[in-house]
């Protein structure tokens, strides 16, 4: 894999994210409503999710016609180049719907299944995060790093909840056990931003069960390149069962605790 390819994919991802972020920030209708629901009545799609995914897929079709694409709003093409884009046009759709600022465009590029480029564009923070595998993590072009390791009981831990009632009930039980044992919990509403917050030292750790590939692909690479450890259940990669990112020294005890608490099942 050449550095040239990584740099080319990064440039495409940055430009797609910039254009999409501007569309979403400047084009959000004042009366934005729910266009459809997905896995449950609170798992919503707006017209802007659909428009944003179309902008990204049209852009990629023009610049990288032989690549595959997987997108939250239905894009799914195989491609022939070995590169696949994994995109979430709005991560944090409920925040976007309500006019809260924590939402992002998440764009990752995989080569033969391995994430090599990640971009998270957070327009209401005026922040762009990016990473290339092996090249470090950046916020607005400046190198960014995780915080120093805190004692477990002083960790600020981000998390999120799924859209299904049973899953949320199980997630609440895990939280009930964890909350008294750490500094505090944050629920920001965008997994991509949570992972970038670990990367730039605004969280010590983040975990969530039930993420989809588009929620985590870019943010996980950014967190890892900033010095975080990432994974899932012990010995497993970050996936839908469990995604965990934490500063070194906190990762292993938190992973062990989450395993004991059954954070990987409903
Ligand atoms: C959601 C957000 C949220 C997380 C959910 C995701 P969406 O993505 O990342 O923080 O808790 O699990 O589904 O639906 O806003 O794209
Ligand atoms: Ca998402």
Coordinates of N, CA and C in Angstrom, one line a residue, residues 124-247:
X124 N -20.4 22.3 13.8 CA -20.8 23.2 14.8 C -19.7 23.4 15.9
X125 N -18.7 22.6 15.8 CA -17.5 22.8 16.7 C -16.4 23.5 15.8
X126 N -16.7 23.7 14.6 CA -15.6 24.2 13.6 C -14.4 23.3 13.7
X127 N -14.6 22.0 13.8 CA -13.5 21.0 13.9 C -13.5 19.9 12.9
X128 N -12.3 19.7 12.3 CA -12.1 18.5 11.4 C -11.1 17.7 12.0
X129 N -11.4 16.4 12.2 CA -10.4 15.4 12.7 C -10.0 14.5 11.5
X130 N -8.7 14.2 11.5 CA -8.4 13.2 10.5 C -7.2 12.3 10.9
X131 N -7.1 11.2 10.4 CA -6.0 10.3 10.6 C -5.8 9.4 9.4
X132 N -4.5 9.0 9.2 CA -4.1 8.1 8.2 C -3.3 7.0 9.0
X133 N -3.6 5.7 8.7 CA -2.9 4.7 9.5 C -1.4 4.8 9.5
X134 N -0.9 4.9 10.7 CA 0.5 5.0 10.9 C 1.0 6.4 10.9
X135 N 0.1 7.4 10.7 CA 0.5 8.8 10.5 C 0.1 9.8 11.6
X136 N -0.5 9.3 12.7 CA -0.9 10.2 13.8 C -2.3 10.7 13.5
X137 N -2.8 11.4 14.5 CA -4.2 12.0 14.4 C -4.1 13.5 14.5
X138 N -5.0 14.2 13.8 CA -5.0 15.6 13.7 C -6.3 16.2 14.0
X139 N -6.3 17.4 14.6 CA -7.5 18.2 14.7 C -7.2 19.6 14.1
X140 N -8.1 19.9 13.1 CA -7.8 21.2 12.3 C -6.3 21.3 11.9
X141 N -5.8 20.2 11.5 CA -4.4 20.2 10.9 C -3.3 20.1 12.0
X142 N -3.7 20.1 13.3 CA -2.6 20.1 14.3 C -2.7 18.7 15.0
X143 N -1.5 18.2 15.2 CA -1.4 16.9 15.9 C -2.2 16.8 17.2
X144 N -2.9 15.8 17.5 CA -3.7 15.7 18.7 C -3.4 14.4 19.4
X145 N -3.4 14.4 20.8 CA -3.0 13.2 21.6 C -4.1 13.0 22.7
X146 N -4.1 11.8 23.2 CA -5.0 11.4 24.3 C -4.4 12.1 25.6
X147 N -5.2 12.1 26.6 CA -4.8 12.6 27.9 C -3.9 11.6 28.6
X148 N -3.2 12.0 29.7 CA -2.5 11.0 30.5 C -3.5 10.1 31.2
X149 N -3.0 8.9 31.6 CA -3.9 8.0 32.2 C -4.4 8.4 33.6
X150 N -5.7 8.4 33.9 CA -6.1 8.8 35.2 C -6.3 7.5 36.1
X151 N -6.4 7.6 37.4 CA -6.9 6.5 38.2 C -8.3 6.1 37.7
X152 N -8.7 4.8 37.8 CA -10.0 4.4 37.3 C -11.1 5.2 37.8
X153 N -11.1 5.5 39.1 CA -12.2 6.2 39.7 C -12.2 7.7 39.3
X154 N -11.2 8.2 38.6 CA -11.3 9.6 38.1 C -11.4 9.6 36.6
X155 N -11.8 8.6 36.0 CA -12.0 8.6 34.5 C -13.3 9.2 34.1
X156 N -13.3 10.0 33.1 CA -14.5 10.6 32.5 C -14.8 9.7 31.3
X157 N -15.9 9.1 31.3 CA -16.2 8.0 30.4 C -17.4 8.4 29.5
X158 N -17.3 8.4 28.2 CA -18.4 8.6 27.3 C -19.1 7.3 27.0
X159 N -20.3 7.4 26.7 CA -21.0 6.2 26.2 C -22.2 6.6 25.4
X160 N -23.0 5.6 24.9 CA -24.2 5.9 24.1 C -25.1 4.7 24.2
X161 N -26.3 4.9 23.7 CA -27.4 3.9 23.9 C -28.0 3.6 22.5
X162 N -28.4 2.4 22.3 CA -29.0 2.0 21.0 C -30.5 2.5 21.0
X163 N -31.1 2.1 19.9 CA -32.5 2.6 19.7 C -33.6 1.5 20.1
X164 N -33.1 0.3 20.5 CA -34.1 -0.7 20.8 C -34.3 -0.7 22.3
X165 N -35.6 -0.9 22.7 CA -36.0 -0.8 24.1 C -35.2 -1.8 25.0
X166 N -35.1 -3.0 24.6 CA -34.4 -4.1 25.4 C -33.0 -3.8 25.5
X167 N -32.4 -3.3 24.4 CA -30.9 -3.0 24.5 C -30.7 -1.8 25.5
X168 N -31.6 -0.8 25.4 CA -31.4 0.3 26.3 C -31.5 -0.1 27.7
X169 N -32.4 -1.0 28.0 CA -32.6 -1.4 29.4 C -31.4 -2.1 29.9
X170 N -30.7 -2.9 29.0 CA -29.5 -3.6 29.4 C -28.4 -2.6 29.6
X171 N -28.3 -1.6 28.7 CA -27.3 -0.6 28.8 C -27.4 0.2 30.0
X172 N -28.7 0.5 30.5 CA -28.9 1.2 31.7 C -28.4 0.5 32.9
X173 N -28.5 -0.9 32.9 CA -28.0 -1.7 34.0 C -26.5 -1.6 34.1
X174 N -25.8 -1.7 32.9 CA -24.3 -1.5 32.9 C -23.9 -0.2 33.5
X175 N -24.6 0.8 33.1 CA -24.3 2.2 33.5 C -24.5 2.4 35.0
X176 N -25.6 1.7 35.5 CA -25.9 1.8 37.0 C -24.7 1.3 37.8
X177 N -24.1 0.2 37.3 CA -23.0 -0.3 38.0 C -21.7 0.5 37.8
X178 N -21.5 1.1 36.7 CA -20.3 1.8 36.4 C -20.2 3.2 36.9
X179 N -21.3 3.9 36.9 CA -21.4 5.3 37.3 C -20.8 5.6 38.6
X180 N -21.1 4.8 39.7 CA -20.5 5.1 41.0 C -19.0 4.9 41.1
X181 N -18.4 4.2 40.1 CA -17.0 3.8 40.1 C -16.1 4.7 39.3
X182 N -16.6 5.7 38.6 CA -15.8 6.6 37.8 C -16.1 8.0 38.1
X183 N -15.3 8.9 37.5 CA -15.5 10.4 37.8 C -16.9 10.8 37.4
X184 N -17.3 10.4 36.1 CA -18.6 10.8 35.6 C -18.8 10.1 34.2
X185 N -20.0 10.2 33.8 CA -20.4 9.7 32.5 C -20.9 10.8 31.6
X186 N -20.6 10.7 30.3 CA -21.1 11.7 29.3 C -21.8 10.9 28.2
X187 N -23.0 11.4 27.7 CA -23.7 10.8 26.6 C -23.9 12.0 25.6
X188 N -22.9 12.0 24.7 CA -22.9 13.2 23.7 C -23.9 13.0 22.6
X189 N -24.1 11.8 22.1 CA -25.1 11.6 21.0 C -24.5 11.4 19.7
X190 N -23.2 11.3 19.6 CA -22.5 11.0 18.3 C -21.3 10.2 18.6
X191 N -21.3 8.9 18.2 CA -20.2 8.0 18.5 C -18.9 8.5 17.9
X192 N -19.0 9.1 16.6 CA -17.8 9.5 15.9 C -17.2 10.7 16.7
X193 N -18.0 11.6 17.3 CA -17.4 12.7 18.1 C -16.9 12.1 19.4
X194 N -17.6 11.2 20.0 CA -17.1 10.6 21.3 C -15.7 10.0 21.1
X195 N -15.5 9.3 20.0 CA -14.2 8.7 19.7 C -13.1 9.8 19.4
X196 N -13.5 10.9 18.8 CA -12.6 12.0 18.6 C -12.3 12.7 19.9
X197 N -13.3 12.7 20.8 CA -13.1 13.3 22.1 C -12.0 12.5 22.9
X198 N -12.0 11.2 22.8 CA -11.0 10.4 23.4 C -9.6 10.8 22.8
X199 N -9.7 11.0 21.4 CA -8.4 11.3 20.7 C -7.8 12.6 21.1
X200 N -8.7 13.6 21.5 CA -8.1 15.0 21.8 C -8.1 15.3 23.2
X201 N -8.3 14.3 24.1 CA -8.2 14.5 25.5 C -9.4 15.1 26.2
X202 N -10.6 15.0 25.6 CA -11.8 15.5 26.2 C -12.5 14.4 27.0
X203 N -12.2 13.2 26.7 CA -12.7 12.1 27.4 C -11.5 11.1 27.7
X204 N -11.6 10.4 28.8 CA -10.6 9.4 29.1 C -10.9 8.1 28.4
X205 N -12.2 7.8 28.2 CA -12.6 6.6 27.6 C -14.0 6.7 27.0
X206 N -14.4 5.8 26.1 CA -15.7 5.7 25.5 C -16.0 4.3 25.2
X207 N -17.2 3.9 25.5 CA -17.6 2.5 25.2 C -19.1 2.6 24.7
X208 N -19.4 1.6 23.9 CA -20.9 1.5 23.5 C -21.1 0.1 22.8
X209 N -22.2 -0.5 23.1 CA -22.7 -1.7 22.4 C -23.6 -1.3 21.3
X210 N -23.5 -2.0 20.2 CA -24.5 -1.9 19.1 C -24.2 -0.9 18.0
X211 N -22.9 -0.5 18.0 CA -22.5 0.4 16.9 C -22.5 -0.3 15.5
X212 N -22.7 0.5 14.5 CA -22.6 -0.1 13.1 C -21.2 0.4 12.6
X213 N -20.8 -0.3 11.5 CA -19.4 0.0 11.0 C -19.3 1.5 10.7
X214 N -20.3 2.2 10.2 CA -20.2 3.6 9.8 C -20.1 4.5 11.0
X215 N -20.6 4.1 12.2 CA -20.5 4.9 13.4 C -19.1 5.0 13.8
X216 N -18.3 3.9 13.7 CA -17.0 3.8 14.4 C -15.8 3.8 13.5
X217 N -16.0 3.6 12.2 CA -14.8 3.3 11.3 C -13.8 4.5 11.4
X218 N -14.2 5.7 11.1 CA -13.3 6.8 11.1 C -12.8 7.2 12.5
X219 N -13.7 7.3 13.4 CA -13.4 7.7 14.8 C -12.4 6.7 15.5
X220 N -12.6 5.4 15.2 CA -11.7 4.5 15.9 C -10.3 4.7 15.4
X221 N -10.1 4.9 14.1 CA -8.7 5.1 13.6 C -8.1 6.4 14.2
X222 N -9.0 7.4 14.3 CA -8.5 8.7 14.8 C -8.1 8.5 16.3
X223 N -8.9 7.8 17.1 CA -8.6 7.6 18.5 C -7.3 6.8 18.6
X224 N -7.1 5.8 17.8 CA -5.9 4.9 17.9 C -4.7 5.7 17.5
X225 N -4.8 6.5 16.4 CA -3.6 7.2 16.0 C -3.3 8.3 17.0
X226 N -4.2 8.7 17.8 CA -3.9 9.7 18.9 C -3.3 9.1 20.1
X227 N -3.2 7.7 20.1 CA -2.6 7.1 21.3 C -3.5 6.3 22.1
X228 N -4.8 6.2 21.8 CA -5.8 5.4 22.5 C -5.6 3.9 22.1
X229 N -6.0 3.1 23.1 CA -6.2 1.7 22.7 C -7.6 1.5 22.3
X230 N -7.9 0.7 21.3 CA -9.3 0.4 20.9 C -9.5 -1.1 20.8
X231 N -10.8 -1.5 20.9 CA -11.1 -2.9 20.7 C -12.5 -3.1 21.1
X232 N -12.9 -4.4 21.3 CA -14.2 -4.8 21.7 C -14.1 -5.6 22.9
X233 N -14.8 -6.8 22.9 CA -14.6 -7.7 24.0 C -13.2 -8.2 24.1
X234 N -12.7 -8.7 25.3 CA -11.3 -9.1 25.4 C -10.9 -10.0 24.2
X235 N -9.8 -9.5 23.5 CA -9.3 -10.3 22.4 C -10.0 -10.1 21.0
X236 N -11.1 -9.3 21.1 CA -11.9 -9.1 19.8 C -11.7 -7.6 19.4
X237 N -11.9 -7.4 18.1 CA -11.8 -6.0 17.6 C -13.1 -5.3 17.9
X238 N -13.1 -3.9 17.8 CA -14.2 -3.1 18.0 C -15.3 -3.5 17.0
X239 N -16.5 -3.8 17.5 CA -17.6 -4.2 16.6 C -18.9 -3.9 17.2
X240 N -20.0 -4.5 16.6 CA -21.3 -4.2 17.1 C -21.6 -4.8 18.5
X241 N -20.8 -5.8 18.9 CA -21.0 -6.3 20.3 C -20.6 -5.3 21.3
X242 N -19.4 -4.7 21.1 CA -18.8 -3.7 22.0 C -17.7 -3.0 21.3
X243 N -17.7 -1.7 21.5 CA -16.6 -0.8 21.0 C -16.1 0.0 22.2
X244 N -14.8 -0.1 22.3 CA -14.2 0.6 23.5 C -12.9 1.3 23.0
X245 N -12.8 2.5 23.5 CA -11.5 3.3 23.2 C -11.2 4.0 24.5
X246 N -9.9 3.9 24.9 CA -9.5 4.4 26.2 C -8.0 4.7 26.1
X247 N -7.6 5.6 27.0 CA -6.2 5.9 27.2 C -5.5 4.6 27.7

